[in-house]
Short mmCIF file of C-alpha atoms and ligand atoms in Angstrom, two decimals:
data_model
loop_
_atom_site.label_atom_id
_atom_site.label_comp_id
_atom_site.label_asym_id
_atom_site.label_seq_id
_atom_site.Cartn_x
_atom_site.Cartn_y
_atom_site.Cartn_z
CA UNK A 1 3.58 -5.25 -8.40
CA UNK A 2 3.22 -8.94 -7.08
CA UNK A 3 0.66 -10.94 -5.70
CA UNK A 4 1.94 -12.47 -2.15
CA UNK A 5 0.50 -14.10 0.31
CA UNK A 6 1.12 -15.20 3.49
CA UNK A 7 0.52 -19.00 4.93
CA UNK A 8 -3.10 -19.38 5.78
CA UNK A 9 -4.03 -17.87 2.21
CA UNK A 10 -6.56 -15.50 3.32
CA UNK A 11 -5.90 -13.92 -0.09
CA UNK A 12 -3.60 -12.30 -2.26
CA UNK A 13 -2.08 -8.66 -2.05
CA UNK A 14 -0.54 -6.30 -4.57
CA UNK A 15 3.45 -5.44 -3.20
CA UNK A 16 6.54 -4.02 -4.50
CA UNK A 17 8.82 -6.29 -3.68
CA UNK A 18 12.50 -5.78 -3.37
CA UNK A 19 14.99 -8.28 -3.06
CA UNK A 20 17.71 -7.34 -0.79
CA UNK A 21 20.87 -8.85 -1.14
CA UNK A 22 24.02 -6.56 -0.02
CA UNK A 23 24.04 -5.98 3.89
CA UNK A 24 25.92 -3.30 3.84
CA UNK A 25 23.48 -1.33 1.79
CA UNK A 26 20.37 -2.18 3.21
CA UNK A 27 20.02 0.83 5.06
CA UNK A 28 20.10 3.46 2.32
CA UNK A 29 17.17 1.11 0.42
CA UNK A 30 15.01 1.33 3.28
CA UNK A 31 16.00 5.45 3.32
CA UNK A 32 14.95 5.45 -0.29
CA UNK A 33 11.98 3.30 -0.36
CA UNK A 34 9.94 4.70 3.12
CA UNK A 35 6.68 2.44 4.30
CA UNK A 36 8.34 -0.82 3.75
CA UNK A 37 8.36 -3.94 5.58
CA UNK A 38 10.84 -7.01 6.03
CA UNK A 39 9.48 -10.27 4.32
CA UNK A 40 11.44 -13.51 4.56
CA UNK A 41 9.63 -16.92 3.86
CA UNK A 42 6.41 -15.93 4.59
CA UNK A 43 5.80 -18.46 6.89
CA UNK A 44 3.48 -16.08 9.06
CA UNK A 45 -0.04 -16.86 8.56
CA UNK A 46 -1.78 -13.70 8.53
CA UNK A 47 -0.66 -10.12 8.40
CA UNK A 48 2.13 -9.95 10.06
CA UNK A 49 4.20 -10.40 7.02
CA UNK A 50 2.21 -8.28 4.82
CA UNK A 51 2.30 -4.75 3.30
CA UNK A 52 -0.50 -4.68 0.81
CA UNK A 53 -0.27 -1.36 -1.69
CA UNK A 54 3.69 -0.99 -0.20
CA UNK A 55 7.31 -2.41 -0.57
CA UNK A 56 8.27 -6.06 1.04
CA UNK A 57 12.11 -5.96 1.50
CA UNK A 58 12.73 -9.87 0.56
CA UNK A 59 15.68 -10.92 2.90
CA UNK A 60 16.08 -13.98 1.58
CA UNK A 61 19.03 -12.82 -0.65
CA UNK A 62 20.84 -11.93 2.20
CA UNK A 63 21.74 -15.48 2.65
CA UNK A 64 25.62 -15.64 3.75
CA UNK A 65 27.13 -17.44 6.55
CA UNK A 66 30.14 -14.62 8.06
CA UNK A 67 31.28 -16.83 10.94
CA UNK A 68 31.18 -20.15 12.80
CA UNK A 69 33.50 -20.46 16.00
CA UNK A 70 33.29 -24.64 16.15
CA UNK A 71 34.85 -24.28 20.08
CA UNK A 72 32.30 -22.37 21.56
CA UNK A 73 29.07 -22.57 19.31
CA UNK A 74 29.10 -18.49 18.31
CA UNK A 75 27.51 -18.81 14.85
CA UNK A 76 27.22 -14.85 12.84
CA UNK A 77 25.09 -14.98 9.28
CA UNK A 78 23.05 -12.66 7.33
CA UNK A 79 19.31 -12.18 8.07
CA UNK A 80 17.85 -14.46 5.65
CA UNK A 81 19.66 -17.90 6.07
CA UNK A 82 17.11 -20.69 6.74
CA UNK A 83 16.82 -22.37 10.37
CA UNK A 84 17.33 -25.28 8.10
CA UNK A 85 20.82 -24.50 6.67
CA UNK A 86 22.50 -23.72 9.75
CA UNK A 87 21.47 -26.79 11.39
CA UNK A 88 22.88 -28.14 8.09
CA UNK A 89 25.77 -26.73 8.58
CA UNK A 90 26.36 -26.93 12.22
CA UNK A 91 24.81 -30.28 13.43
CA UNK A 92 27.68 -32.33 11.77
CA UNK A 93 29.62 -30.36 13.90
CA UNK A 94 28.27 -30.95 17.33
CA UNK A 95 26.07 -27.91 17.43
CA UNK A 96 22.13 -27.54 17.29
CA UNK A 97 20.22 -24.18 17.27
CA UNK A 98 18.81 -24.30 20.93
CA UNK A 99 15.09 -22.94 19.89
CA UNK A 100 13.36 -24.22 16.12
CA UNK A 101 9.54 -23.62 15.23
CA UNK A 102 7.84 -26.65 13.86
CA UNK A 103 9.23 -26.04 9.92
CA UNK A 104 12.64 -25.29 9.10
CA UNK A 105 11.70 -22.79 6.27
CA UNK A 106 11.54 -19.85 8.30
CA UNK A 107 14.68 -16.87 7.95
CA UNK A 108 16.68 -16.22 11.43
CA UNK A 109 15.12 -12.51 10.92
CA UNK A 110 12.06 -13.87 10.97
CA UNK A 111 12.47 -16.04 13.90
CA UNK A 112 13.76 -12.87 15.59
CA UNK A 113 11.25 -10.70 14.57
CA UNK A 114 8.81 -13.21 16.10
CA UNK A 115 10.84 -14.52 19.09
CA UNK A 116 9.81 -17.60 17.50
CA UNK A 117 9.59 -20.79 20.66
CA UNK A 118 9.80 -24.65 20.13
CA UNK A 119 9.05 -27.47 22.12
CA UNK A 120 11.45 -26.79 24.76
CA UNK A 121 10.40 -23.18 26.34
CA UNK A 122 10.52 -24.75 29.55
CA UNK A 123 14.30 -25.24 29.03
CA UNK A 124 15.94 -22.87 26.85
CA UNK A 125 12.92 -20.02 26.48
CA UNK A 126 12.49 -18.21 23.08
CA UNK A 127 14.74 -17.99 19.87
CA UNK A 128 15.64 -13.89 21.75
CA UNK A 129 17.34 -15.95 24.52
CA UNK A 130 20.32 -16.90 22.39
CA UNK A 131 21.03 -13.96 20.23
CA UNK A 132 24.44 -12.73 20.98
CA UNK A 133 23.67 -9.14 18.96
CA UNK A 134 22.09 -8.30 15.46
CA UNK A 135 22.59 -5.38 13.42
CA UNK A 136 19.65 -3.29 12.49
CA UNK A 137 18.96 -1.03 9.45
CA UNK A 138 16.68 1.78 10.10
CA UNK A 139 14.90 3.70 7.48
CA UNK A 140 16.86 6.78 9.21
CA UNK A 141 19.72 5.12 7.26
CA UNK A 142 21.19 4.13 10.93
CA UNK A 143 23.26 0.69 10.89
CA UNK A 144 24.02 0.22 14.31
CA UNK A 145 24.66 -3.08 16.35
CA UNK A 146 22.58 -3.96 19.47
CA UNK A 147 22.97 -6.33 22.17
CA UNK A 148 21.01 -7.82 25.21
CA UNK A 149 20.27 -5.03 27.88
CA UNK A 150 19.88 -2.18 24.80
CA UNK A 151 16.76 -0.89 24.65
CA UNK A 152 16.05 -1.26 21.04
CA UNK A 153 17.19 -5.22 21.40
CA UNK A 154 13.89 -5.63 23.60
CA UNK A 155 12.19 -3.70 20.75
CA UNK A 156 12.92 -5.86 17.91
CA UNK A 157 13.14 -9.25 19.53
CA UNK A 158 9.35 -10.25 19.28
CA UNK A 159 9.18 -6.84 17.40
CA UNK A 160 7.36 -7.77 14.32
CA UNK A 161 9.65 -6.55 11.71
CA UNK A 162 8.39 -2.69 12.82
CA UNK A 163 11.48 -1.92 13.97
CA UNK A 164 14.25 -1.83 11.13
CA UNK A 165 15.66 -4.52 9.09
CA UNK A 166 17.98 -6.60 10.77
CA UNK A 167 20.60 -7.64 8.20
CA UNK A 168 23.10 -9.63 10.52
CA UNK A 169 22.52 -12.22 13.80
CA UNK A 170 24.68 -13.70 16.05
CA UNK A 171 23.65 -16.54 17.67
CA UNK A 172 25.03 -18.99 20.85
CA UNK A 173 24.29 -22.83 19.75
CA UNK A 174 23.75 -25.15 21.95
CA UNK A 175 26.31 -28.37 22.28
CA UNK A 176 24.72 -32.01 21.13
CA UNK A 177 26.07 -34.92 20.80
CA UNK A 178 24.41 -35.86 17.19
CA UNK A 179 21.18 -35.45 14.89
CA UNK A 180 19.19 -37.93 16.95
CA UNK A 181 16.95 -37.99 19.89
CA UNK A 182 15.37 -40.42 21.45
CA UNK A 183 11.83 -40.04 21.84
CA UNK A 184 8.73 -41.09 24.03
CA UNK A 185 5.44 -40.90 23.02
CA UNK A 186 2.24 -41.98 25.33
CA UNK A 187 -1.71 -41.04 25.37
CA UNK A 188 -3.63 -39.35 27.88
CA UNK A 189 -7.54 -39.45 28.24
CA UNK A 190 -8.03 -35.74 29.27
CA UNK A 191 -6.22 -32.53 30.89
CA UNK A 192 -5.25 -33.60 34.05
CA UNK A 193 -3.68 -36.35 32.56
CA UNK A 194 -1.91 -33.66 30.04
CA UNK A 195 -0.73 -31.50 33.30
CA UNK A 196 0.30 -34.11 34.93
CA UNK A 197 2.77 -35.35 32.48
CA UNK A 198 4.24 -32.00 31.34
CA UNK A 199 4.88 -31.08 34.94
CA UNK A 200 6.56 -34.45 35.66
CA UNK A 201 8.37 -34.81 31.92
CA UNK A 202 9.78 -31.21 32.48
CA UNK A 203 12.67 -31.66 34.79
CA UNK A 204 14.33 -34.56 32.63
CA UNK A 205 13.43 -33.75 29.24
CA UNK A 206 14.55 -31.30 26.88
CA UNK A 207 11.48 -31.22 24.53
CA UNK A 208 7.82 -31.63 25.36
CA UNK A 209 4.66 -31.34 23.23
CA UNK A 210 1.46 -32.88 22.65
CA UNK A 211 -1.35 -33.77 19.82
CA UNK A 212 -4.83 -33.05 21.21
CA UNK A 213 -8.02 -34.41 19.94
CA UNK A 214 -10.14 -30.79 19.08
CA UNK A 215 -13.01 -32.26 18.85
CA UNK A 216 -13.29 -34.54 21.57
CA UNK A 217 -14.08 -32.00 23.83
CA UNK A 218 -12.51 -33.51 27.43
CA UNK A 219 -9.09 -32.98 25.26
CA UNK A 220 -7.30 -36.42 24.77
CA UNK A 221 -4.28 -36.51 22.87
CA UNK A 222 -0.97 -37.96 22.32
CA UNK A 223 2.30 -36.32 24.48
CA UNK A 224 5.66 -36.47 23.37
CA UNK A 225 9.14 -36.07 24.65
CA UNK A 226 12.45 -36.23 23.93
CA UNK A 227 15.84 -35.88 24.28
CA UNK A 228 19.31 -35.53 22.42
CA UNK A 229 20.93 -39.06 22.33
CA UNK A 230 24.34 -40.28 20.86
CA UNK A 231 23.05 -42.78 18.36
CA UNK A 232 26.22 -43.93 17.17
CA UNK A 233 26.51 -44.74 13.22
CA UNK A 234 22.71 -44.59 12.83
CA UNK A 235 22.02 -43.16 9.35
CA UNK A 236 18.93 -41.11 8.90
CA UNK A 237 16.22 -42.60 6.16
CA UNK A 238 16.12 -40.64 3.36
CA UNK A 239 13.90 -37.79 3.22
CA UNK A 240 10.88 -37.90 1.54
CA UNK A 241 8.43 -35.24 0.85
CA UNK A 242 5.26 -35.38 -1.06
CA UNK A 243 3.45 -31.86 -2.31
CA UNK A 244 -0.04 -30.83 -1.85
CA UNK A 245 0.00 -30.25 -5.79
CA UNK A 246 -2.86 -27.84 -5.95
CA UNK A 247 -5.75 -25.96 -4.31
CA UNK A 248 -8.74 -27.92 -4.27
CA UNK A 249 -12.17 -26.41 -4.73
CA UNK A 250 -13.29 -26.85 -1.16
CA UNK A 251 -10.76 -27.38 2.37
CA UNK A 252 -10.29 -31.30 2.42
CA UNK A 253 -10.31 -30.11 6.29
CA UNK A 254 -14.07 -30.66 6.98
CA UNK A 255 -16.73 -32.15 9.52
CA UNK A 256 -16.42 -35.08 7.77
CA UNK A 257 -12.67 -35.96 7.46
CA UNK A 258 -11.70 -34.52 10.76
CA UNK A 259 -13.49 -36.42 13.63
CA UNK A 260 -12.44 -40.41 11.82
CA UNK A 261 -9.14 -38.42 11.09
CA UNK A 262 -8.49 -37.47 14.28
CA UNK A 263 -9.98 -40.89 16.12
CA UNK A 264 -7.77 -43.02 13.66
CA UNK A 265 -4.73 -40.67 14.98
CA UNK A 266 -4.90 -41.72 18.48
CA UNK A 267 -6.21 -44.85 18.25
CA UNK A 268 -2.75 -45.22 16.20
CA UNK A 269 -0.60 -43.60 18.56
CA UNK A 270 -2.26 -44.64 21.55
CA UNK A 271 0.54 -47.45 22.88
CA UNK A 272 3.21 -46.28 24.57
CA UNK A 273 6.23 -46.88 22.79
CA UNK A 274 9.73 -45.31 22.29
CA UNK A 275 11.95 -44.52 18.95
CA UNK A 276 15.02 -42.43 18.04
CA UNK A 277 14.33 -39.89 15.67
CA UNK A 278 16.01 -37.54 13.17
CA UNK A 279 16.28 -34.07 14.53
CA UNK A 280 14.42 -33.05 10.99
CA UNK A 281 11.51 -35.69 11.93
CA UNK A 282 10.94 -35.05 14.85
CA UNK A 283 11.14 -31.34 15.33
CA UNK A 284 9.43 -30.17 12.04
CA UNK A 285 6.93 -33.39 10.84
CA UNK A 286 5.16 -31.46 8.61
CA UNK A 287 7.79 -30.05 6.34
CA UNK A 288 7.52 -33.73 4.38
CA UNK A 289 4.13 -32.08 2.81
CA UNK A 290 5.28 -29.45 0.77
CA UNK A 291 2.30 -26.50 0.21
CA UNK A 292 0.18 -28.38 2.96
CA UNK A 293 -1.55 -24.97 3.13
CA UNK A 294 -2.93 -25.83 0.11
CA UNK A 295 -5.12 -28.37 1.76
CA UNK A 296 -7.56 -25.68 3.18
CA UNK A 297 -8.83 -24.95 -0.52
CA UNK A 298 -9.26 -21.67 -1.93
CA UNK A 299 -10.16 -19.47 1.10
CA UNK A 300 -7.47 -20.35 3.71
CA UNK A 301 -7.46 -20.55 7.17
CA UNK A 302 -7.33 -19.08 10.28
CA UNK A 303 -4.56 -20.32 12.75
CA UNK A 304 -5.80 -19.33 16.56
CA UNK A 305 -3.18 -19.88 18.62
CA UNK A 306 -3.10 -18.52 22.42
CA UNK A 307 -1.05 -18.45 25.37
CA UNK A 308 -2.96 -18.71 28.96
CA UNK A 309 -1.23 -17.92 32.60
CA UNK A 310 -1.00 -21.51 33.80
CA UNK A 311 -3.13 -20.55 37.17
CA UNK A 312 -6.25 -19.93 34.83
CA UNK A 313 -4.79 -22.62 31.89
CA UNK A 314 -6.68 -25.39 32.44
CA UNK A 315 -10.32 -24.51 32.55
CA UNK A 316 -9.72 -21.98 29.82
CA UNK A 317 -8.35 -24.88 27.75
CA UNK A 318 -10.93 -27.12 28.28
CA UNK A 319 -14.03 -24.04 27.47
CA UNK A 320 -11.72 -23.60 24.53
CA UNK A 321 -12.04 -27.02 23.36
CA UNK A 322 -15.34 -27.49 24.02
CA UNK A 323 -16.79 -24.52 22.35
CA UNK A 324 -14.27 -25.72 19.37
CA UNK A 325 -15.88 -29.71 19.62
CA UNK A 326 -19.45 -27.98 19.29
CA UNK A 327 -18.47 -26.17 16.32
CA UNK A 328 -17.49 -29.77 14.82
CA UNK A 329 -14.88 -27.49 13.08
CA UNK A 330 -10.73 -27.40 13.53
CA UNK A 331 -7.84 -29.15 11.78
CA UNK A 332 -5.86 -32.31 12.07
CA UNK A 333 -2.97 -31.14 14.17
CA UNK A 334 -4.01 -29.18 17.26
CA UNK A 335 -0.99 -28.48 19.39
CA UNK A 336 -0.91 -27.75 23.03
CA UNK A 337 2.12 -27.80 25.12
CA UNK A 338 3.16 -26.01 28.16
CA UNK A 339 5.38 -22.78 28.65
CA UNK A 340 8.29 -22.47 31.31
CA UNK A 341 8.67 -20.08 33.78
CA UNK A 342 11.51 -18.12 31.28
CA UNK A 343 9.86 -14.32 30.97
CA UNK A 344 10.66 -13.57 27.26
CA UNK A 345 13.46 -10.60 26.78
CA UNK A 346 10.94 -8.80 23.83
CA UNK A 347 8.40 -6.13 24.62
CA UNK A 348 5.96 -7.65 22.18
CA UNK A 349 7.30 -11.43 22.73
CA UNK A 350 4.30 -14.28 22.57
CA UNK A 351 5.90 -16.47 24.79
CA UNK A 352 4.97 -16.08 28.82
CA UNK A 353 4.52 -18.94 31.73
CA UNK A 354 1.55 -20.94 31.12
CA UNK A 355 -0.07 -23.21 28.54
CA UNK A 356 -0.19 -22.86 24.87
CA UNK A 357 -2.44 -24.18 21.73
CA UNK A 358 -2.72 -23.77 18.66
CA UNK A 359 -4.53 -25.11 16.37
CA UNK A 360 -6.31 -24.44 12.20
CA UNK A 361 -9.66 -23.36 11.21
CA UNK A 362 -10.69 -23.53 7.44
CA UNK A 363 -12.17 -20.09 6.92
CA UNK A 364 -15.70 -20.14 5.85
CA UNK A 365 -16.24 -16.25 6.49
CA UNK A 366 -18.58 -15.39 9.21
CA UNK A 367 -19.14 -18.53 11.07
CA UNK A 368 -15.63 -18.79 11.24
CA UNK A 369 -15.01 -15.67 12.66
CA UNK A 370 -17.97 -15.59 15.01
CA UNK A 371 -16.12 -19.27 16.66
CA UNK A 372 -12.89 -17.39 16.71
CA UNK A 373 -14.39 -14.08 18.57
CA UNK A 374 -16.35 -16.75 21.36
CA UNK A 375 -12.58 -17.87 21.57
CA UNK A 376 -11.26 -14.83 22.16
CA UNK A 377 -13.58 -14.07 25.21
CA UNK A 378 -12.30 -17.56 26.68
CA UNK A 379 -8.49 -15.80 26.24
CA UNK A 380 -9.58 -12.66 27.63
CA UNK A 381 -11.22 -13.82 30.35
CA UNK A 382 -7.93 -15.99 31.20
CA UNK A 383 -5.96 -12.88 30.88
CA UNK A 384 -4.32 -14.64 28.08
CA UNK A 385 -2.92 -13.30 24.94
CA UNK A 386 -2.71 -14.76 21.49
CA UNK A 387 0.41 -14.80 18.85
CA UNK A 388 0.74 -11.86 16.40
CA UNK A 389 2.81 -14.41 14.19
CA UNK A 390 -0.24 -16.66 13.79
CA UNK A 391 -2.88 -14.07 13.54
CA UNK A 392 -4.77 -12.11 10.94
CA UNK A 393 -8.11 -10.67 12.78
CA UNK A 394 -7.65 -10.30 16.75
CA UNK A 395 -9.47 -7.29 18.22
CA UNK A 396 -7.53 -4.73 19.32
CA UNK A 397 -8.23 -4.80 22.67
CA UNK A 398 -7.30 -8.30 23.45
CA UNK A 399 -3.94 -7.22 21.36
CA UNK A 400 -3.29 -4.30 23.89
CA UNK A 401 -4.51 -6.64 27.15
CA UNK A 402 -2.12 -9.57 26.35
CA UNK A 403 0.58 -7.02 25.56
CA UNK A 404 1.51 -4.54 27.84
CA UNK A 405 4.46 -3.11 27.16
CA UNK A 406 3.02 -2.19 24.15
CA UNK A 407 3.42 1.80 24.69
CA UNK A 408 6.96 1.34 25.46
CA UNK A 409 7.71 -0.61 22.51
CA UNK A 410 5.70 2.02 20.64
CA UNK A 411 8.71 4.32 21.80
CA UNK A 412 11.17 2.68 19.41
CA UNK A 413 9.06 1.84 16.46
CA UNK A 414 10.72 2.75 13.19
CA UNK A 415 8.10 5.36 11.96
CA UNK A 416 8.91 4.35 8.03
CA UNK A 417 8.00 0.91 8.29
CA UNK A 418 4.49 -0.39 8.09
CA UNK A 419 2.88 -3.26 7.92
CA UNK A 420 -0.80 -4.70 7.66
CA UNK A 421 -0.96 -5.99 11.07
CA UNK A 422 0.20 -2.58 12.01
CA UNK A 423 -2.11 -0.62 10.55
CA UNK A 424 -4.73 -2.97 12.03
CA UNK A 425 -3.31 -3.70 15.45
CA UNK A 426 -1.89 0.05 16.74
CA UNK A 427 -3.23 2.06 13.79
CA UNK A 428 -0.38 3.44 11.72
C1 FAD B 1 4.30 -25.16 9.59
C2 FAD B 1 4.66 -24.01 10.50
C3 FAD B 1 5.05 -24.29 11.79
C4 FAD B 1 5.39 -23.24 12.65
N1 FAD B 1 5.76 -23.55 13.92
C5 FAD B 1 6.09 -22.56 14.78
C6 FAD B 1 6.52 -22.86 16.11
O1 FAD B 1 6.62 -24.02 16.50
N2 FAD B 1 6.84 -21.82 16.92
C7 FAD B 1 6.77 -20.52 16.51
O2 FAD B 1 7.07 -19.63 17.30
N3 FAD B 1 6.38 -20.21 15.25
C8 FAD B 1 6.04 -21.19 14.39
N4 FAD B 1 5.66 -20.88 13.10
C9 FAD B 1 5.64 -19.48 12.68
C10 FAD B 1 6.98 -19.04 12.08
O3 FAD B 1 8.07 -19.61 12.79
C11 FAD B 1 7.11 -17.52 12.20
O4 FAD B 1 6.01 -16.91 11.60
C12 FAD B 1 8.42 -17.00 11.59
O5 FAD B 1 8.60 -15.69 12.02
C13 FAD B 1 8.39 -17.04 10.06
O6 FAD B 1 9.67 -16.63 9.56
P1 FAD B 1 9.80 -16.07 8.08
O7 FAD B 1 11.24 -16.03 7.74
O8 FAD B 1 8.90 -16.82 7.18
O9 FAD B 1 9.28 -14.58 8.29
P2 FAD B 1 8.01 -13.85 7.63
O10 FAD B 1 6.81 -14.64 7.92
O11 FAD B 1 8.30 -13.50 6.22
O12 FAD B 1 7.99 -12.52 8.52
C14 FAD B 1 7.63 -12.59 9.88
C15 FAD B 1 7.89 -11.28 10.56
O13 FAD B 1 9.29 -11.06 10.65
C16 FAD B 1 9.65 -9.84 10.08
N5 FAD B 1 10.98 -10.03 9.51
C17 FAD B 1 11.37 -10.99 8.64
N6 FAD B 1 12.67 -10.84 8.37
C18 FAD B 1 13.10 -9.78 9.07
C19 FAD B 1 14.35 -9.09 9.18
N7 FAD B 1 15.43 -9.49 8.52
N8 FAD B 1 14.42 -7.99 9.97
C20 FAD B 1 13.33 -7.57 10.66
N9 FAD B 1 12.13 -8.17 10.60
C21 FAD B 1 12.03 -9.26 9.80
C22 FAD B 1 8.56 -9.54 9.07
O14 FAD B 1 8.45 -8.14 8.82
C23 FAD B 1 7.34 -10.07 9.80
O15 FAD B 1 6.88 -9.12 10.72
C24 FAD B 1 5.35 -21.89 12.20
C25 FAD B 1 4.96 -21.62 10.88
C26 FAD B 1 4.63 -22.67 10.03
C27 FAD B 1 4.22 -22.37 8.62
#
């Protein structure tokens, strides 16, 4: 058995853990082993990810590129190859993948499995909007292919790993000219201001998101957007990472670092001002602090992130932040950014039209969770829902409110693979 955890570090559970690395045999291990579950980098925060007492099937060995058409963008590779080494591969070559989460050390199962979304929904929707076909192991010993329009595609996009193991992906890149983008940054003093400039950014630029003060209740922050540019000969500075090199005793996230932290932020950022970035820089900043997690000291954190129909959006945001700016509690990097009109093509997908935050909350037990349930009545209210990927406690009726085509996903679950969240969320 192994100790694992997942990203916040709520804490650490007993697994078998077995490390696949043949495709074409996945399908009799998951026959053999029965109430397994799919783990690749573990960069869920909660219980997604988890199987406490059962097997994790590590994908991470299966880590083979099978094929890379450089004329049209068609890129095929086993389920555990990082976000960050096909962009590796295929950025030299003119090609970008079109969706990336904010760290490039996620698997392309996992961004599956999560219909993971970046900073340009409003453009190019979810990661599910560009997969060409996977192939799925089932613990039936099935290895079948599926494609967009079958049934058990909408299942396992967004499906949280509960429907098979997917071994292979293909995926459609998107064209770019280089590894740069040029990028505009500029404050705004409250909502409206937000609103207004992701409504006016979104026709002309590819990728929009903002920083937003948590705790200064009215919800100022600092909005970016960008675009791919040809810069020429421009050579990227070298990449340098520092490590969080161990858990201190208490979060260094606290009352006390977080409201000078997060005035000195946008009192730093708070010209306008424009810059061409690295496509590493810009789209995952806090990869360059390895373990960051490790920040939030020995009991973790919660990450609360929600989506909100855009019609209710605003004043939901704003009670959000406001009950968050009386709690004096929250983290350094709260993001909220808007979603396009794109509906998601997974049953159980986060992504929908509207508004999105997310943000961290050291976990100091009970008060903790008592903030994060007057949350969750903001979200319900809205008719919201909030992101299984990010989540480790939400009640299970505001799972079943924000997601319903639950029951027809149920329909297609693989009945031999469990997970924590699972056993939580929908009770087996
Ligand atoms: C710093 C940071 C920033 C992030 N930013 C974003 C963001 O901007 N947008 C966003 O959407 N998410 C974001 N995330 C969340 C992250 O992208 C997702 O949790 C992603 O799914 C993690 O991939 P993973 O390979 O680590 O999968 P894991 O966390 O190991 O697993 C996630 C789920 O996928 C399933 N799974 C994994 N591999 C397979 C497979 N081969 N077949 C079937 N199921 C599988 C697992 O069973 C589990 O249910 C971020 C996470 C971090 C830590």
């Amino acid at each position: 058995m192994v100790a694992i955890n997942s990203w916040g570090r709520l804490g650490q559970f007993e697994h078998t853990v077995h490390r696949l690395t043949d495709r074409l045999s996945v399908a009799t291990q998951l026959q053999h082993d029965r109430y397994g579950l799919a783990f690749g980098m573990g960069r869920s925060y909660g219980d997604v990810c988890l199987n406490p007492g059962g097997v994790l099937w590590n994908t991470t060995g299966l880590d083979r590129f099978i094929s890379f058409e450089e004329h049209n963008g068609k890129l095929v590779c086993e389920s555990g190859v990082l976000i960050r080494d096909i962009q590796r591969l295929c950025v030299p070559r003119g090609w970008m993948l079109p969706v990336v989460p904010g760290t490039q050390y996620v698997t392309a199962g996992g961004a599956v499995a999560n219909d993971i979304h970046g900073k340009n929904h409003h453009k190019a929707g979810s990661f599910g909007d560009h997969v060409l076909q996977f192939t799925l192991a089932r613990t039936d010993g099935s290895l079948m292919q599926y494609r967009p329009g079958d049934a058990l595609f909408a299942a396992t996009v967004g499906g949280l790993g509960l429907t098979g193991v997917i071994t292979e992906v293909a995926l459609q890149l998107q064209r770019v000219p280089g590894p740069w983008l040029a990028v505009e940054t500029l404050p705004y003093r409250n909502l409206n201001e937000f609103f207004e400039l992701a409504d006016s950014s979104e026709a002309d630029w590819e990728h929009t998101v903002s920083w937003v003060d948590c705790l200064s209740g009215e919800g100022r922050g600092i909005f970016m957007r960008a675009n791919s540019v040809d810069a020429g000969n421009e050579q990227p500075a070298p990449a340098r990472t520092i490590r969080v090199p161990f858990v201190p005793p208490v979060s260094l996230v606290n009352r006390w670092s977080l409201r000078p932290f997060n005035a000195m932020y946008f009192h730093a950022k708070k010209s306008q001002r424009t810059s061409i970035q690295h496509y590493e820089a810009f789209f995952h900043p806090l990869d360059k602090v390895l373990d960051w997690n490790r920040m939030y000291g020995p009991h973790g954190f919660y990450q609360y992130q929600c989506v909100l129909p855009r019609k209710s959006g605003k004043d939901a945001i704003q009670a959000i932040l406001r009950r968050i700016a009386k709690s004096g509690t929250g983290s350094f990097l709260a993001v909220l950014k808007t979603f396009g009109q794109r509906e998601s093509k997974g049953m159980l997908s986060f992504a929908m039209p509207g508004v999105t935050l997310a943000l961290d909350f050291p976990n100091q037990g009970a008060s903790t969770l008592q903030l994060l349930s007057a949350l969750d009545a903001i979200v319900r209210e809205a008719k919201g829902r909030l992101y299984p990927a990010k989540d480790a406690r939400m009640p299970i009726d505001l799972f079943e409110s924000g997601y319903p085509r639950l029951n027809e996903f149920l329909v297609h679950r693989d009945t031999g693979i469990s997970s924590a969240m699972s056993r939580r969320l929908m009770s087996n």
